[in-house]
Short mmCIF file of C-alpha atoms in Angstrom, two decimals:
data_model
loop_
_atom_site.label_atom_id
_atom_site.label_comp_id
_atom_site.label_asym_id
_atom_site.label_seq_id
_atom_site.Cartn_x
_atom_site.Cartn_y
_atom_site.Cartn_z
CA MET M 234 -80.36 1.70 -18.63
CA ASN M 235 -81.68 -0.65 -21.22
CA ASP M 236 -79.65 -3.16 -23.18
CA PHE M 237 -79.64 -1.03 -26.36
CA SER M 238 -78.07 2.06 -24.74
CA LEU M 239 -75.48 -0.06 -22.94
CA ARG M 240 -74.45 -1.62 -26.26
CA ALA M 241 -74.30 1.85 -27.88
CA ALA M 242 -72.07 3.10 -25.05
CA ARG M 243 -69.72 0.15 -25.55
CA ILE M 244 -69.54 0.81 -29.28
CA GLN M 245 -68.77 4.49 -28.65
CA LEU M 246 -66.07 3.56 -26.15
CA GLY M 247 -64.53 1.14 -28.64
CA ALA M 248 -64.55 3.77 -31.37
CA LEU M 249 -62.99 6.31 -29.01
CA LEU M 250 -60.21 3.91 -28.03
CA ALA M 251 -59.58 3.03 -31.70
CA ALA M 252 -59.34 6.73 -32.59
CA LEU M 253 -56.97 7.33 -29.68
CA ALA M 254 -54.76 4.40 -30.73
CA LEU M 255 -54.69 5.67 -34.32
CA ALA M 256 -53.76 9.18 -33.17
CA ILE M 257 -50.92 7.80 -31.04
CA VAL M 258 -49.59 5.72 -33.96
CA ILE M 259 -49.70 8.74 -36.30
CA ALA M 260 -47.96 10.98 -33.74
CA LEU M 261 -45.23 8.37 -33.17
CA GLY M 262 -44.73 8.04 -36.93
CA ILE M 263 -44.36 11.79 -37.41
CA THR M 264 -42.00 12.05 -34.43
CA THR M 265 -39.85 9.18 -35.70
CA GLY M 266 -39.67 10.67 -39.18
CA ALA M 267 -38.71 14.08 -37.82
CA PHE M 268 -35.98 12.54 -35.66
CA VAL M 269 -34.52 10.55 -38.58
CA LEU M 270 -34.48 13.60 -40.87
CA SER M 271 -33.00 15.82 -38.15
CA PHE M 272 -30.28 13.26 -37.40
CA ALA M 273 -29.40 12.93 -41.11
CA VAL M 274 -29.19 16.69 -41.62
CA GLN M 275 -27.05 17.22 -38.52
CA ARG M 276 -24.75 14.37 -39.51
CA ASP M 277 -24.36 15.94 -42.96
CA LEU M 278 -23.54 19.25 -41.27
CA ALA M 279 -20.84 17.50 -39.25
CA ARG M 280 -19.39 16.07 -42.49
CA GLN M 281 -19.32 19.56 -44.02
CA ALA M 282 -17.47 20.76 -40.92
CA LEU M 283 -14.75 18.21 -41.82
CA ILE M 284 -15.33 16.07 -38.74
CA PRO M 285 -13.92 12.57 -39.40
CA GLU M 286 -16.52 10.19 -40.83
CA HIS M 287 -16.44 7.79 -37.90
CA LEU M 288 -17.26 10.63 -35.48
CA THR M 289 -20.09 12.33 -37.39
CA TRP M 290 -22.80 10.53 -35.42
CA ILE M 291 -21.65 12.25 -32.21
CA PHE M 292 -22.67 15.74 -33.38
CA PRO M 293 -26.42 15.01 -33.70
CA ALA M 294 -26.34 12.97 -30.50
CA ILE M 295 -24.91 15.93 -28.58
CA VAL M 296 -27.34 18.44 -30.09
CA ASP M 297 -30.39 16.24 -29.47
CA SER M 298 -29.24 15.45 -25.92
CA ALA M 299 -28.87 19.16 -25.21
CA ILE M 300 -32.38 19.78 -26.52
CA LEU M 301 -33.84 16.98 -24.41
CA GLY M 302 -31.95 18.13 -21.32
CA ALA M 303 -32.92 21.79 -21.62
CA PRO M 304 -35.62 22.84 -19.19
CA SER M 305 -38.91 23.86 -20.76
CA PRO M 306 -40.25 27.27 -19.86
CA SER M 307 -43.19 27.32 -17.51
CA PRO M 308 -45.87 30.01 -17.38
CA SER M 309 -44.94 30.82 -13.78
CA SER M 310 -41.36 31.74 -14.73
CA SER M 311 -42.34 34.73 -16.89
CA SER M 312 -40.34 37.90 -16.53
CA ALA M 313 -43.42 40.05 -15.93
CA SER M 314 -43.55 41.37 -12.39
CA SER M 315 -46.51 42.85 -10.62
CA THR M 316 -45.99 46.25 -9.01
#
């Protein structure tokens, strides 16, 4: 490998890592925004349900905890059976 191709490979690796870092930052930003909006909407729903103001934060916390704790379906747990 000559010096030119080694330098080109390093530049490509640097660009790949920069693109990966940018994609991670964008994904974290979208996830954070979605969480904030979801929390605000669920808290507003708790207010409409006449839950006392000092307890309205509990409703979105419970809902989000239930979502996080729910098991995700796996392809091996399908209901199709082979006969």
